[in-house]
Amino acid sequence: MEKASHTKPDADTEPAIAASVEKFDVLVTAEEAYPAFERAFLTARSEIIASFRVIDLATRLRSPEARKIGTTWMDLLIHTLDRGVAVRLVTSDFDPVAAPELHQVAWRTLRQIAAVRELTRNPSLINFTLALHDARTGTLPRLILYPIVRHKMNQLARTWTEMSEAERQRFRIETPRLQKICFEDSNGRLCFPWRPVDLYPATHHQKMAVFDRETLYIGGLDLNERRYDTKRHRRAAERTWHDIQAIATGPVAQAAQAHLESFLDSVAGRAAPPSAAPGFLRTLSRRRRGMPLRLAPKTVLREIETQHIEAVARARHLIYLETQFLRHLPLARALERRARACPGLRLIVVLPAAPEDAAFDSNQGLDLRYGEYQQVRCLTQLQRAFGSDRFLVASPVQPRGTESDGRDALEDAPLIYVHSKVSIFDDFGAILSSANLNGRSMRWDTEAGLYLDQPAHVEELRRRVMGHWLPPQSGAAYLDPQSAFGHWRRLVESNSALPPCQRQGFLVRYDSDAARDIATPVPGMPEEVV
């Protein structure tokens, strides 16, 4: 296995930043996070630097303070610039073949920023970068993967035939990278020449902002209407979105600032990343040059993975993992080793009942099936290591019934889609980040997060994150690392046996049967792909 270095080998390392978390506030769902984010913009004095995977400036403002100056984030951004606050924003661009919808969303944001520049009194204060990760696949993987790529091209061509002329015109404008590899024939059909194209295996997945070099907003939540949900989760399953964000102050904000100022250069191989800083965690990778046989980028930093494995090795009573995906085999193996070494250790995992595209888009593509294979493999390994008396996997559902028999429902109730990324280890440590527990987040994509080691911060995160799923009458024993597991297991088993309207809290048993039915290994494919 290749070792990941913390710096570029041929570059000097920058001086370390002594970082720690001081003030710490947990934000549960966008109902809490979006107003807090808006207030941070309103109170910024001189500068804001941010990086998100997705930002839509048409997102509605939620806080009373922000609604006094407008209705959307475009209004808030213009207001911020007009006050003389400099804003530097990076959003992700995407592989135009593998993720054409996200590529289109990214360039729509670019058009929104162009409108902001036209409307603000201080256009020079906005610095916007639409960033495609620098990594590319080698020549041989492009040839091997070409049948899969060709299938996606054919899907795009079919989608094109169903578009109106107005939709086609917008699609042309908002997919410039795609337009470079296709053309319209004389009959108006979208055609792709028979030749391999560049593939971009990694992306910038972090979601964070720093205000005046003092205050950090960080976690798993991007900014658009799809990601808005309330803590009650009483809406159609496809509109639910559970996420965790936080606001932190202290030297950790300076470490985050240094990361945001440098990560594009680090990924491009132009500079070394800043040295590791206590409390701040990253994943970074960069392009492999002169290596035509390799699909994967070169991992530069994997601090989030390392901190997880180190914390697992210290845990004695309870590990709590709340994540969109649990697919990273090295983490599963670390948990397995600790389960055998520490018989008193218990593990609670909270997962969405199904991946988003399986639940709401009925996708059964190879990428989904390979991802399900990896998750089933990890869960099976953990079940064998811990046993049913020490291992619990739960999924949240709404307290109402549904007639759906698809993957958007579980135990006769609409699912609540989990996108949060939180890991809690006894009472000594916790990780809150943008990173899923899969190889992509641990080793390929650009990710950022916090490691909390102050007991008060760990306790607050556990109270807000774990407590969110519990019924109001739950006592302290449901959150105590030494007693929580038994209470959670009884609650989940009871809820799973009751009709939706009689359940307490949100949790029922996770059911892996649907995932097992479609799980497909792909020999030779890197695990980090999904």
Short mmCIF file of C-alpha atoms in Angstrom, two decimals:
data_model
loop_
_atom_site.label_atom_id
_atom_site.label_comp_id
_atom_site.label_asym_id
_atom_site.label_seq_id
_atom_site.Cartn_x
_atom_site.Cartn_y
_atom_site.Cartn_z
CA MET A 1 0.00 0.00 0.00
CA GLU A 2 1.33 3.40 -0.92
CA LYS A 3 2.18 5.68 1.98
CA ALA A 4 0.72 9.17 1.91
CA SER A 5 3.13 11.94 2.74
CA HIS A 6 2.08 15.16 4.41
CA THR A 7 4.07 17.35 2.06
CA LYS A 8 5.27 17.45 -1.47
CA PRO A 9 8.64 15.64 -1.36
CA ASP A 10 10.57 18.26 -3.30
CA ALA A 11 9.16 21.32 -1.51
CA ASP A 12 9.85 22.93 1.82
CA THR A 13 7.17 22.60 4.48
CA GLU A 14 5.62 25.78 5.79
CA PRO A 15 5.85 26.49 9.53
CA ALA A 16 3.26 24.70 11.66
CA ILE A 17 0.26 26.63 12.95
CA ALA A 18 -0.58 25.91 16.57
CA ALA A 19 -4.31 25.35 16.20
CA SER A 20 -7.08 24.45 18.63
CA VAL A 21 -10.84 24.87 18.90
CA GLU A 22 -12.08 27.44 21.40
CA LYS A 23 -15.75 28.39 21.00
CA PHE A 24 -17.75 25.57 19.39
CA ASP A 25 -21.40 25.59 18.29
CA VAL A 26 -23.16 22.64 16.64
CA LEU A 27 -25.71 23.33 13.89
CA VAL A 28 -28.20 20.53 13.21
CA THR A 29 -29.69 20.58 9.69
CA ALA A 30 -29.87 23.62 7.43
CA GLU A 31 -32.68 24.94 9.62
CA GLU A 32 -29.95 25.94 12.07
CA ALA A 33 -26.96 26.16 9.75
CA TYR A 34 -28.24 28.45 7.01
CA PRO A 35 -29.34 31.29 9.34
CA ALA A 36 -26.03 31.06 11.19
CA PHE A 37 -24.14 31.19 7.89
CA GLU A 38 -26.14 34.24 6.82
CA ARG A 39 -25.41 36.02 10.11
CA ALA A 40 -21.70 35.32 9.68
CA PHE A 41 -21.83 37.08 6.30
CA LEU A 42 -23.76 40.00 7.78
CA THR A 43 -21.27 40.51 10.61
CA ALA A 44 -18.05 39.97 8.65
CA ARG A 45 -15.87 43.06 8.90
CA SER A 46 -13.24 42.78 6.19
CA GLU A 47 -12.85 39.38 4.48
CA ILE A 48 -14.46 36.02 3.83
CA ILE A 49 -12.79 33.01 2.22
CA ALA A 50 -14.81 29.89 1.41
CA SER A 51 -14.85 26.64 -0.54
CA PHE A 52 -17.94 24.54 -1.24
CA ARG A 53 -18.81 21.69 -3.53
CA VAL A 54 -22.12 23.29 -4.50
CA ILE A 55 -23.37 26.86 -4.05
CA ASP A 56 -26.58 28.18 -5.58
CA LEU A 57 -27.03 31.92 -5.09
CA ALA A 58 -30.76 31.52 -5.77
CA THR A 59 -31.07 29.80 -2.38
CA ARG A 60 -33.58 31.64 -0.22
CA LEU A 61 -32.47 33.52 2.88
CA ARG A 62 -33.83 32.17 6.16
CA SER A 63 -32.72 34.45 9.00
CA PRO A 64 -34.82 37.53 9.89
CA GLU A 65 -31.67 39.66 9.77
CA ALA A 66 -30.77 38.60 6.23
CA ARG A 67 -34.33 38.90 4.94
CA LYS A 68 -34.21 42.60 5.79
CA ILE A 69 -31.73 43.12 2.94
CA GLY A 70 -33.15 40.71 0.33
CA THR A 71 -34.64 37.33 -0.48
CA THR A 72 -31.77 35.22 -1.87
CA TRP A 73 -28.08 34.58 -1.34
CA MET A 74 -27.34 36.72 -4.38
CA ASP A 75 -28.81 39.67 -2.49
CA LEU A 76 -26.73 38.82 0.57
CA LEU A 77 -23.51 38.50 -1.42
CA ILE A 78 -24.10 41.84 -3.15
CA HIS A 79 -24.88 43.47 0.21
CA THR A 80 -21.67 42.04 1.70
CA LEU A 81 -19.53 43.33 -1.17
CA ASP A 82 -21.23 46.73 -1.05
CA ARG A 83 -20.24 46.99 2.63
CA GLY A 84 -16.61 46.69 1.54
CA VAL A 85 -16.05 43.06 2.60
CA ALA A 86 -13.77 41.10 0.27
CA VAL A 87 -15.08 37.63 -0.67
CA ARG A 88 -12.94 34.85 -2.10
CA LEU A 89 -15.02 31.83 -3.12
CA VAL A 90 -14.03 28.49 -4.65
CA THR A 91 -16.69 26.07 -5.87
CA SER A 92 -16.14 22.70 -7.50
CA ASP A 93 -16.37 21.86 -11.16
CA PHE A 94 -16.98 18.27 -12.23
CA ASP A 95 -16.17 15.70 -14.87
CA PRO A 96 -18.58 16.65 -17.69
CA VAL A 97 -19.24 13.02 -18.71
CA ALA A 98 -19.39 11.33 -15.30
CA ALA A 99 -21.34 14.16 -13.62
CA PRO A 100 -22.94 16.39 -16.29
CA GLU A 101 -25.69 17.65 -13.98
CA LEU A 102 -23.15 18.83 -11.40
CA HIS A 103 -20.99 20.33 -14.16
CA GLN A 104 -24.04 22.28 -15.30
CA VAL A 105 -24.80 23.43 -11.75
CA ALA A 106 -21.21 24.63 -11.33
CA TRP A 107 -21.29 26.78 -14.44
CA ARG A 108 -24.70 28.13 -13.46
CA THR A 109 -23.01 29.41 -10.30
CA LEU A 110 -20.37 31.08 -12.48
CA ARG A 111 -23.13 32.89 -14.36
CA GLN A 112 -24.66 33.99 -11.05
CA ILE A 113 -21.30 35.41 -9.96
CA ALA A 114 -21.11 37.33 -13.25
CA ALA A 115 -24.47 38.89 -12.39
CA VAL A 116 -23.19 39.78 -8.92
CA ARG A 117 -20.23 41.60 -10.48
CA GLU A 118 -22.63 43.62 -12.61
CA LEU A 119 -24.82 44.60 -9.66
CA THR A 120 -22.37 45.31 -6.84
CA ARG A 121 -20.68 48.67 -6.32
CA ASN A 122 -17.42 46.84 -5.55
CA PRO A 123 -16.88 44.18 -8.23
CA SER A 124 -13.14 44.07 -7.52
CA LEU A 125 -13.84 42.61 -4.06
CA ILE A 126 -15.22 39.30 -5.39
CA ASN A 127 -12.64 36.65 -6.28
CA PHE A 128 -14.33 33.54 -7.69
CA THR A 129 -12.74 30.30 -8.86
CA LEU A 130 -14.55 27.39 -10.45
CA ALA A 131 -12.11 24.59 -9.66
CA LEU A 132 -11.84 21.25 -11.39
CA HIS A 133 -9.55 18.93 -9.43
CA ASP A 134 -6.17 18.70 -11.14
CA ALA A 135 -6.02 14.88 -11.11
CA ARG A 136 -6.44 12.97 -14.40
CA THR A 137 -6.51 9.26 -15.10
CA GLY A 138 -3.67 7.68 -17.05
CA THR A 139 -3.94 6.57 -20.66
CA LEU A 140 -4.48 2.87 -19.98
CA PRO A 141 -7.37 3.36 -17.49
CA ARG A 142 -9.04 5.70 -19.97
CA LEU A 143 -8.95 2.94 -22.57
CA ILE A 144 -10.17 0.28 -20.15
CA LEU A 145 -13.01 2.46 -18.85
CA TYR A 146 -14.06 3.67 -22.29
CA PRO A 147 -17.06 1.27 -22.59
CA ILE A 148 -18.49 2.70 -19.35
CA VAL A 149 -17.77 6.24 -20.50
CA ARG A 150 -19.36 5.49 -23.86
CA HIS A 151 -22.50 4.28 -22.10
CA LYS A 152 -22.73 7.58 -20.22
CA MET A 153 -22.23 9.49 -23.48
CA ASN A 154 -25.10 7.55 -25.05
CA GLN A 155 -27.29 8.40 -22.05
CA LEU A 156 -26.48 12.08 -22.53
CA ALA A 157 -27.33 11.84 -26.22
CA ARG A 158 -30.72 10.32 -25.37
CA THR A 159 -31.39 13.02 -22.79
CA TRP A 160 -30.55 15.64 -25.41
CA THR A 161 -33.26 14.35 -27.75
CA GLU A 162 -35.87 14.92 -25.02
CA MET A 163 -34.89 18.57 -24.44
CA SER A 164 -36.76 21.55 -25.82
CA GLU A 165 -34.76 24.08 -27.83
CA ALA A 166 -34.68 26.44 -24.84
CA GLU A 167 -33.36 23.64 -22.64
CA ARG A 168 -30.73 22.78 -25.24
CA GLN A 169 -29.56 26.37 -25.43
CA ARG A 170 -29.17 26.56 -21.66
CA PHE A 171 -27.41 23.19 -21.65
CA ARG A 172 -24.93 24.45 -24.26
CA ILE A 173 -24.10 27.51 -22.17
CA GLU A 174 -23.79 25.66 -18.86
CA THR A 175 -21.71 22.65 -20.00
CA PRO A 176 -18.64 24.17 -21.70
CA ARG A 177 -16.32 21.25 -20.95
CA LEU A 178 -18.84 18.86 -22.46
CA GLN A 179 -19.18 20.97 -25.58
CA LYS A 180 -15.46 20.46 -26.25
CA ILE A 181 -15.90 16.70 -26.67
CA CYS A 182 -19.18 16.52 -28.61
CA PHE A 183 -20.98 18.13 -31.54
CA GLU A 184 -24.44 18.40 -33.07
CA ASP A 185 -24.95 16.71 -36.41
CA SER A 186 -27.14 17.99 -39.24
CA ASN A 187 -30.19 16.33 -37.67
CA GLY A 188 -29.68 18.07 -34.33
CA ARG A 189 -28.43 14.96 -32.55
CA LEU A 190 -25.71 15.14 -29.91
CA CYS A 191 -22.73 13.10 -31.08
CA PHE A 192 -19.52 12.03 -29.36
CA PRO A 193 -16.51 11.04 -31.50
CA TRP A 194 -15.13 7.56 -30.87
CA ARG A 195 -12.06 8.50 -28.87
CA PRO A 196 -11.06 8.36 -25.19
CA VAL A 197 -11.54 11.55 -23.20
CA ASP A 198 -9.89 12.92 -20.08
CA LEU A 199 -11.39 11.55 -16.87
CA TYR A 200 -11.28 13.42 -13.58
CA PRO A 201 -11.37 10.92 -10.70
CA ALA A 202 -11.34 13.37 -7.76
CA THR A 203 -13.17 16.51 -6.71
CA HIS A 204 -13.08 19.26 -4.10
CA HIS A 205 -15.66 18.04 -1.58
CA GLN A 206 -15.05 20.36 1.41
CA LYS A 207 -17.72 22.75 2.74
CA MET A 208 -16.23 25.57 4.78
CA ALA A 209 -15.78 29.32 5.21
CA VAL A 210 -13.57 31.53 7.37
CA PHE A 211 -14.68 35.01 8.43
CA ASP A 212 -12.10 37.69 9.24
CA ARG A 213 -9.54 34.94 9.92
CA GLU A 214 -11.33 34.32 13.24
CA THR A 215 -14.47 32.25 12.77
CA LEU A 216 -14.77 28.93 10.95
CA TYR A 217 -17.98 27.48 9.48
CA ILE A 218 -17.39 23.82 8.59
CA GLY A 219 -19.06 20.44 8.16
CA GLY A 220 -20.96 18.45 5.54
CA LEU A 221 -23.46 21.01 4.25
CA ASP A 222 -23.37 22.80 0.90
CA LEU A 223 -25.72 25.65 -0.02
CA ASN A 224 -28.82 25.09 -2.14
CA GLU A 225 -32.53 24.45 -1.69
CA ARG A 226 -32.15 20.66 -2.04
CA ARG A 227 -30.12 20.59 1.17
CA TYR A 228 -32.57 22.60 3.24
CA ASP A 229 -34.51 20.58 5.78
CA THR A 230 -35.82 21.14 9.29
CA LYS A 231 -35.09 19.12 12.40
CA ARG A 232 -38.60 17.61 12.19
CA HIS A 233 -37.92 16.13 8.72
CA ARG A 234 -41.63 16.22 7.91
CA ARG A 235 -41.54 16.37 4.12
CA ALA A 236 -41.40 14.08 1.11
CA ALA A 237 -38.56 11.59 1.48
CA GLU A 238 -36.72 12.98 -1.56
CA ARG A 239 -36.68 16.43 0.08
CA THR A 240 -35.22 15.32 3.41
CA TRP A 241 -31.58 16.10 4.15
CA HIS A 242 -29.96 15.60 7.52
CA ASP A 243 -26.59 17.28 7.96
CA ILE A 244 -24.32 18.66 10.67
CA GLN A 245 -22.32 21.87 10.47
CA ALA A 246 -20.42 23.77 13.16
CA ILE A 247 -19.03 27.19 13.94
CA ALA A 248 -15.67 27.26 15.70
CA THR A 249 -13.30 29.98 16.79
CA GLY A 250 -9.72 29.94 17.93
CA PRO A 251 -6.44 29.21 16.16
CA VAL A 252 -8.15 26.40 14.21
CA ALA A 253 -9.72 29.13 12.07
CA GLN A 254 -6.24 30.33 11.13
CA ALA A 255 -5.29 26.79 10.09
CA ALA A 256 -8.43 26.62 7.96
CA GLN A 257 -7.57 30.00 6.42
CA ALA A 258 -4.09 28.76 5.50
CA HIS A 259 -5.61 25.65 3.93
CA LEU A 260 -8.14 27.63 1.89
CA GLU A 261 -5.44 29.97 0.64
CA SER A 262 -3.19 27.12 -0.49
CA PHE A 263 -5.15 23.97 -1.36
CA LEU A 264 -5.47 24.66 -5.10
CA ASP A 265 -1.70 25.10 -5.37
CA SER A 266 -1.15 21.97 -3.25
CA VAL A 267 -3.45 19.87 -5.44
CA ALA A 268 -1.79 21.19 -8.59
CA GLY A 269 1.65 20.32 -7.21
CA ARG A 270 2.82 23.93 -7.20
CA ALA A 271 3.36 24.14 -3.43
CA ALA A 272 3.43 22.06 -0.28
CA PRO A 273 0.35 22.16 1.94
CA PRO A 274 0.68 23.88 5.33
CA SER A 275 1.94 21.60 8.09
CA ALA A 276 -0.49 19.62 10.21
CA ALA A 277 -2.28 21.74 12.81
CA PRO A 278 -3.96 20.41 15.97
CA GLY A 279 -7.72 20.36 15.62
CA PHE A 280 -7.79 20.73 11.82
CA LEU A 281 -7.90 17.70 9.50
CA ARG A 282 -7.55 17.38 5.72
CA THR A 283 -7.55 15.02 2.78
CA LEU A 284 -5.58 16.14 -0.27
CA SER A 285 -4.46 14.42 -3.45
CA ARG A 286 -2.79 15.53 -6.66
CA ARG A 287 -2.30 14.36 -10.22
CA ARG A 288 0.20 11.62 -11.00
CA ARG A 289 2.36 12.86 -13.83
CA GLY A 290 4.14 10.54 -16.22
CA MET A 291 2.27 7.46 -14.94
CA PRO A 292 -0.02 6.31 -17.78
CA LEU A 293 -1.03 3.08 -16.01
CA ARG A 294 -2.57 4.68 -12.93
CA LEU A 295 -6.21 5.63 -12.42
CA ALA A 296 -5.88 6.99 -8.89
CA PRO A 297 -4.46 10.38 -7.96
CA LYS A 298 -1.52 10.51 -5.55
CA THR A 299 -2.61 10.97 -1.95
CA VAL A 300 -0.78 13.90 -0.35
CA LEU A 301 -2.59 14.11 3.00
CA ARG A 302 -4.95 11.68 4.71
CA GLU A 303 -5.23 13.23 8.14
CA ILE A 304 -8.94 12.43 8.46
CA GLU A 305 -8.33 8.73 7.88
CA THR A 306 -5.32 8.67 10.21
CA GLN A 307 -7.21 10.40 13.02
CA HIS A 308 -10.10 7.96 12.69
CA ILE A 309 -7.83 4.93 12.94
CA GLU A 310 -5.89 6.39 15.87
CA ALA A 311 -9.11 7.19 17.75
CA VAL A 312 -10.51 3.71 17.07
CA ALA A 313 -7.39 2.21 18.66
CA ARG A 314 -8.01 4.23 21.85
CA ALA A 315 -11.76 3.66 22.24
CA ARG A 316 -12.88 1.43 25.13
CA HIS A 317 -16.65 1.80 25.51
CA LEU A 318 -18.54 3.29 22.54
CA ILE A 319 -17.82 4.43 18.99
CA TYR A 320 -20.62 6.32 17.23
CA LEU A 321 -20.43 6.76 13.43
CA GLU A 322 -23.01 8.84 11.55
CA THR A 323 -22.22 8.89 7.85
CA GLN A 324 -23.60 8.90 4.34
CA PHE A 325 -21.42 5.91 3.39
CA LEU A 326 -19.45 3.30 5.34
CA ARG A 327 -17.30 1.76 2.61
CA HIS A 328 -13.67 2.19 3.68
CA LEU A 329 -12.16 -1.23 4.26
CA PRO A 330 -9.05 0.01 6.16
CA LEU A 331 -11.36 1.65 8.70
CA ALA A 332 -13.48 -1.50 8.96
CA ARG A 333 -10.32 -3.52 9.59
CA ALA A 334 -9.20 -1.08 12.30
CA LEU A 335 -12.61 -1.42 13.96
CA GLU A 336 -12.40 -5.20 13.66
CA ARG A 337 -8.99 -5.25 15.35
CA ARG A 338 -10.22 -3.06 18.17
CA ALA A 339 -13.38 -5.14 18.64
CA ARG A 340 -11.28 -8.26 19.18
CA ALA A 341 -8.79 -6.49 21.45
CA CYS A 342 -11.40 -4.71 23.58
CA PRO A 343 -14.41 -6.93 24.44
CA GLY A 344 -16.21 -4.05 26.15
CA LEU A 345 -16.24 -1.85 23.06
CA ARG A 346 -19.56 -1.29 21.26
CA LEU A 347 -20.31 0.31 17.91
CA ILE A 348 -23.37 2.30 16.79
CA VAL A 349 -23.64 3.25 13.10
CA VAL A 350 -26.33 5.54 11.67
CA LEU A 351 -26.70 5.32 7.88
CA PRO A 352 -29.32 6.43 5.36
CA ALA A 353 -31.62 3.57 4.41
CA ALA A 354 -30.28 3.81 0.84
CA PRO A 355 -27.92 5.94 -1.26
CA GLU A 356 -29.60 9.04 -2.65
CA ASP A 357 -29.59 7.96 -6.29
CA ALA A 358 -30.92 4.50 -5.41
CA ALA A 359 -33.67 5.87 -3.17
CA PHE A 360 -34.91 8.70 -5.36
CA ASP A 361 -33.64 8.12 -8.91
CA SER A 362 -33.92 4.31 -9.11
CA ASN A 363 -30.30 4.20 -10.24
CA GLN A 364 -28.71 0.75 -10.46
CA GLY A 365 -25.60 1.70 -12.40
CA LEU A 366 -22.30 -0.05 -11.89
CA ASP A 367 -20.96 2.71 -9.65
CA LEU A 368 -23.92 2.32 -7.29
CA ARG A 369 -23.69 -1.48 -7.28
CA TYR A 370 -19.96 -1.36 -6.58
CA GLY A 371 -20.52 1.10 -3.75
CA GLU A 372 -23.19 -1.14 -2.24
CA TYR A 373 -20.79 -4.08 -2.51
CA GLN A 374 -18.16 -2.21 -0.54
CA GLN A 375 -20.61 -1.14 2.17
CA VAL A 376 -22.10 -4.63 2.54
CA ARG A 377 -18.57 -6.03 2.83
CA CYS A 378 -17.64 -3.55 5.57
CA LEU A 379 -20.86 -4.10 7.53
CA THR A 380 -20.51 -7.87 7.27
CA GLN A 381 -16.97 -7.68 8.57
CA LEU A 382 -18.04 -5.50 11.50
CA GLN A 383 -20.97 -7.79 12.33
CA ARG A 384 -18.61 -10.76 12.56
CA ALA A 385 -16.11 -8.86 14.70
CA PHE A 386 -18.50 -7.25 17.18
CA GLY A 387 -21.44 -9.66 17.16
CA SER A 388 -25.06 -8.58 17.44
CA ASP A 389 -24.73 -7.81 21.15
CA ARG A 390 -22.11 -5.11 20.47
CA PHE A 391 -22.99 -3.80 16.99
CA LEU A 392 -26.03 -1.74 15.97
CA VAL A 393 -26.81 -0.24 12.56
CA ALA A 394 -29.81 2.08 12.46
CA SER A 395 -31.48 4.33 9.91
CA PRO A 396 -33.79 7.29 10.54
CA VAL A 397 -37.33 7.34 9.16
CA GLN A 398 -40.24 9.71 9.53
CA PRO A 399 -42.99 9.07 12.12
CA ARG A 400 -45.65 8.51 9.47
CA GLY A 401 -46.59 5.73 7.12
CA THR A 402 -46.05 5.35 3.39
CA GLU A 403 -47.30 2.98 0.73
CA SER A 404 -43.98 2.99 -1.11
CA ASP A 405 -42.21 -0.35 -1.36
CA GLY A 406 -39.10 1.20 -2.93
CA ARG A 407 -35.80 2.16 -1.35
CA ASP A 408 -37.16 5.57 -0.38
CA ALA A 409 -38.92 3.82 2.51
CA LEU A 410 -37.93 1.56 5.39
CA GLU A 411 -40.16 -0.27 7.87
CA ASP A 412 -43.26 1.25 6.21
CA ALA A 413 -42.08 4.85 6.69
CA PRO A 414 -40.40 7.44 4.42
CA LEU A 415 -36.67 7.58 4.97
CA ILE A 416 -34.76 10.60 6.24
CA TYR A 417 -31.72 11.07 4.05
CA VAL A 418 -28.52 11.20 6.13
CA HIS A 419 -25.64 13.25 4.73
CA SER A 420 -23.83 14.10 7.99
CA LYS A 421 -20.24 13.05 8.72
CA VAL A 422 -19.66 12.72 12.46
CA SER A 423 -17.59 10.21 14.45
CA ILE A 424 -17.52 10.17 18.26
CA PHE A 425 -15.10 8.09 20.34
CA ASP A 426 -16.05 7.61 24.00
CA ASP A 427 -15.71 11.02 25.63
CA PHE A 428 -12.14 11.78 24.52
CA GLY A 429 -12.51 12.70 20.85
CA ALA A 430 -14.79 13.43 17.91
CA ILE A 431 -14.45 14.23 14.21
CA LEU A 432 -16.81 16.52 12.30
CA SER A 433 -15.94 16.95 8.64
CA SER A 434 -16.99 16.92 5.00
CA ALA A 435 -15.60 13.39 4.59
CA ASN A 436 -17.67 10.26 4.18
CA LEU A 437 -16.27 7.00 5.52
CA ASN A 438 -15.27 5.80 2.07
CA GLY A 439 -11.97 5.62 0.24
CA ARG A 440 -12.78 8.60 -1.97
CA SER A 441 -13.10 10.94 1.02
CA MET A 442 -10.25 9.35 2.94
CA ARG A 443 -7.69 9.48 0.10
CA TRP A 444 -8.79 11.23 -3.11
CA ASP A 445 -11.14 14.17 -2.68
CA THR A 446 -10.30 17.48 -1.03
CA GLU A 447 -11.85 17.31 2.44
CA ALA A 448 -11.62 19.28 5.68
CA GLY A 449 -12.84 18.84 9.22
CA LEU A 450 -12.34 19.29 12.94
CA TYR A 451 -10.89 16.97 15.54
CA LEU A 452 -12.37 17.80 18.93
CA ASP A 453 -10.52 16.65 22.03
CA GLN A 454 -11.92 18.91 24.72
CA PRO A 455 -14.49 16.94 26.78
CA ALA A 456 -17.01 19.80 26.74
CA HIS A 457 -16.92 19.96 22.94
CA VAL A 458 -17.21 16.18 22.58
CA GLU A 459 -20.13 16.13 25.00
CA GLU A 460 -21.92 18.95 23.16
CA LEU A 461 -21.48 17.25 19.79
CA ARG A 462 -22.75 13.95 21.20
CA ARG A 463 -25.74 15.65 22.83
CA ARG A 464 -26.77 17.47 19.66
CA VAL A 465 -25.96 14.73 17.12
CA MET A 466 -27.01 11.56 18.93
CA GLY A 467 -29.75 13.32 20.86
CA HIS A 468 -31.40 14.52 17.66
CA TRP A 469 -32.64 11.01 16.83
CA LEU A 470 -33.98 10.20 20.30
CA PRO A 471 -37.42 10.78 21.82
CA PRO A 472 -37.71 13.89 24.02
CA GLN A 473 -38.00 11.87 27.23
CA SER A 474 -34.66 10.09 26.74
CA GLY A 475 -32.43 10.44 29.75
CA ALA A 476 -28.70 10.89 30.14
CA ALA A 477 -28.15 7.12 29.92
CA TYR A 478 -28.91 7.26 26.18
CA LEU A 479 -25.82 9.44 25.71
CA ASP A 480 -23.44 7.94 28.26
CA PRO A 481 -20.70 5.98 26.42
CA GLN A 482 -20.93 3.18 28.98
CA SER A 483 -24.71 2.73 28.88
CA ALA A 484 -25.96 4.22 25.59
CA PHE A 485 -25.66 1.08 23.47
CA GLY A 486 -28.22 -0.97 25.39
CA HIS A 487 -30.76 1.84 25.41
CA TRP A 488 -30.29 2.50 21.70
CA ARG A 489 -30.63 -1.17 20.81
CA ARG A 490 -33.88 -1.54 22.77
CA LEU A 491 -35.26 1.66 21.24
CA VAL A 492 -34.41 0.59 17.68
CA GLU A 493 -35.84 -2.90 18.16
CA SER A 494 -39.03 -1.50 19.68
CA ASN A 495 -39.50 1.06 16.91
CA SER A 496 -38.92 -1.55 14.21
CA ALA A 497 -41.77 -3.66 15.63
CA LEU A 498 -44.25 -0.77 15.93
CA PRO A 499 -46.30 1.06 13.28
CA PRO A 500 -44.75 4.41 12.28
CA CYS A 501 -47.19 6.59 14.21
CA GLN A 502 -46.37 4.82 17.50
CA ARG A 503 -42.59 5.02 17.33
CA GLN A 504 -40.38 7.04 19.65
CA GLY A 505 -37.77 9.16 17.94
CA PHE A 506 -36.63 8.44 14.39
CA LEU A 507 -34.56 5.24 14.40
CA VAL A 508 -35.32 1.75 13.07
CA ARG A 509 -33.12 -1.17 12.00
CA TYR A 510 -31.02 -0.64 8.89
CA ASP A 511 -31.88 -3.29 6.29
CA SER A 512 -29.05 -4.38 4.00
CA ASP A 513 -31.09 -6.86 1.93
CA ALA A 514 -31.74 -4.47 -0.98
CA ALA A 515 -28.06 -3.53 -1.07
CA ARG A 516 -27.00 -7.19 -1.02
CA ASP A 517 -29.33 -7.93 -3.94
CA ILE A 518 -27.48 -5.55 -6.26
CA ALA A 519 -23.98 -5.50 -4.70
CA THR A 520 -21.42 -6.15 -7.44
CA PRO A 521 -17.64 -6.49 -7.11
CA VAL A 522 -15.55 -4.90 -9.86
CA PRO A 523 -12.16 -6.67 -9.99
CA GLY A 524 -9.28 -4.30 -10.62
CA MET A 525 -11.28 -1.16 -9.84
CA PRO A 526 -9.84 0.97 -7.00
CA GLU A 527 -12.04 0.99 -3.92
CA GLU A 528 -11.72 4.77 -3.76
CA VAL A 529 -13.76 5.24 -6.95
CA VAL A 530 -16.97 5.13 -4.92
#
